[in-house]
Amino acid sequence: MQPDVKSVLIGAGFGILNGNVHVGVVEETLTFTDNKFDIRSVGKPAEIVAKVFKNATIVRQSDGNISAGRFFTARYMERRGESYEKTAVIDTRGKKVHFYDGQNLVADSPLPGGVTDNLSFPYAFLGRKMPAAPIHAVATDGRTMRPMTFDVSEEMLVIGKQNYPAVKLRRRKIESDDAGIELWFLRGSNFPLRVRVEMSQKYGVIVDQTLRGAPAVL
């Protein structure tokens, strides 16, 4: 490994059904230099969940460039269970986002400014000053592009028996099908501590991913 490369293994638990049922563990590896980043995430379900839900295992990959301390997505991939990979490739020269289902190109979309993705966005503020004003972003899940606006506040986050001073982002819901998203960052370093996503209001499914311990390298 090159001396200027940092690699961080991040472990987190996640739950569904309003966050009350533990369903598995997520392991994420963040590797970065001064100008490149690579993030790989593997969500492994608990045994009982794997028996019920065929596509419970989720693999995500994001890589891109770092400029002026900001993450810019170049490619994002997501695969659930044994289904085909859903991939978004950022074409900066053609000013488009290409969407693939497996190896098949299925759609193109105009390239918005400052595009990010669902995996790298929680790490987008590492070492940067968190804005106090609302934050606007356009993120891809490998299938579409979604504009998002987050309101910023501060609160104390409790993980286990430990209190963490945190900056919280809460997504504004503009349309009825917008996913509810809340993110908590450790105040100062802006390392992500918790990500809570309302996957489905109809069935009350909520993914609640909480950090198990802050990596010493950061």
GROMACS .gro file of N, CA and C in nm, residues 8 10 13 20 27 54 61 65 72 83 93 103 109 111 113 119 151 157 166 172 177 191:
model
   66
    8VAL      N    1  -0.984   0.246   0.574
    8VAL     CA    2  -1.056   0.242   0.700
    8VAL      C    3  -1.167   0.139   0.690
   10ILE      N    4  -1.505   0.004   0.852
   10ILE     CA    5  -1.610   0.059   0.935
   10ILE      C    6  -1.716  -0.046   0.957
   13GLY      N    7  -2.415  -0.178   1.281
   13GLY     CA    8  -2.533  -0.263   1.284
   13GLY      C    9  -2.648  -0.193   1.216
   20ASN      N   10  -3.636  -0.148   1.540
   20ASN     CA   11  -3.646  -0.230   1.661
   20ASN      C   12  -3.594  -0.372   1.643
   27GLU      N   13  -2.045  -0.383   0.672
   27GLU     CA   14  -1.902  -0.353   0.677
   27GLU      C   15  -1.867  -0.266   0.557
   54LYS      N   16  -3.493  -1.303  -0.003
   54LYS     CA   17  -3.397  -1.356  -0.099
   54LYS      C   18  -3.286  -1.257  -0.130
   61GLN      N   19  -2.073  -0.016  -0.420
   61GLN     CA   20  -1.937   0.030  -0.450
   61GLN      C   21  -1.944   0.170  -0.508
   65ASN      N   22  -1.340   1.102  -0.752
   65ASN     CA   23  -1.230   1.195  -0.735
   65ASN      C   24  -1.253   1.286  -0.615
   72PHE      N   25  -1.638   1.360  -0.553
   72PHE     CA   26  -1.715   1.365  -0.677
   72PHE      C   27  -1.724   1.223  -0.734
   83SER      N   28  -2.930  -1.051  -0.795
   83SER     CA   29  -2.982  -0.973  -0.907
   83SER      C   30  -2.868  -0.904  -0.981
   93ARG      N   31  -1.730   1.439  -1.974
   93ARG     CA   32  -1.709   1.499  -2.107
   93ARG      C   33  -1.840   1.510  -2.184
  103GLN      N   34  -2.473  -0.551  -1.779
  103GLN     CA   35  -2.390  -0.493  -1.884
  103GLN      C   36  -2.470  -0.409  -1.983
  109SER      N   37  -2.906   1.025  -1.855
  109SER     CA   38  -2.966   1.140  -1.790
  109SER      C   39  -2.868   1.257  -1.797
  111LEU      N   40  -2.625   1.539  -1.685
  111LEU     CA   41  -2.539   1.541  -1.567
  111LEU      C   42  -2.564   1.667  -1.485
  113GLY      N   43  -2.492   1.927  -1.161
  113GLY     CA   44  -2.370   1.972  -1.095
  113GLY      C   45  -2.354   1.907  -0.959
  119LEU      N   46  -2.391   0.604  -0.127
  119LEU     CA   47  -2.287   0.548  -0.041
  119LEU      C   48  -2.184   0.653   0.001
  151ASP      N   49  -3.188   2.001   0.596
  151ASP     CA   50  -3.177   2.103   0.699
  151ASP      C   51  -3.073   2.059   0.801
  157LEU      N   52  -2.603   1.285   2.030
  157LEU     CA   53  -2.642   1.152   1.987
  157LEU      C   54  -2.590   1.049   2.086
  166ALA      N   55  -2.315   1.595   1.796
  166ALA     CA   56  -2.336   1.563   1.656
  166ALA      C   57  -2.401   1.677   1.579
  172ARG      N   58  -3.560   1.722   0.360
  172ARG     CA   59  -3.693   1.778   0.340
  172ARG      C   60  -3.770   1.690   0.241
  177ASP      N   61  -4.338   1.038  -0.228
  177ASP     CA   62  -4.256   0.916  -0.230
  177ASP      C   63  -4.111   0.942  -0.194
  191PHE      N   64  -1.734   1.290   1.085
  191PHE     CA   65  -1.738   1.148   1.051
  191PHE      C   66  -1.880   1.098   1.075
   0.00000   0.00000   0.00000
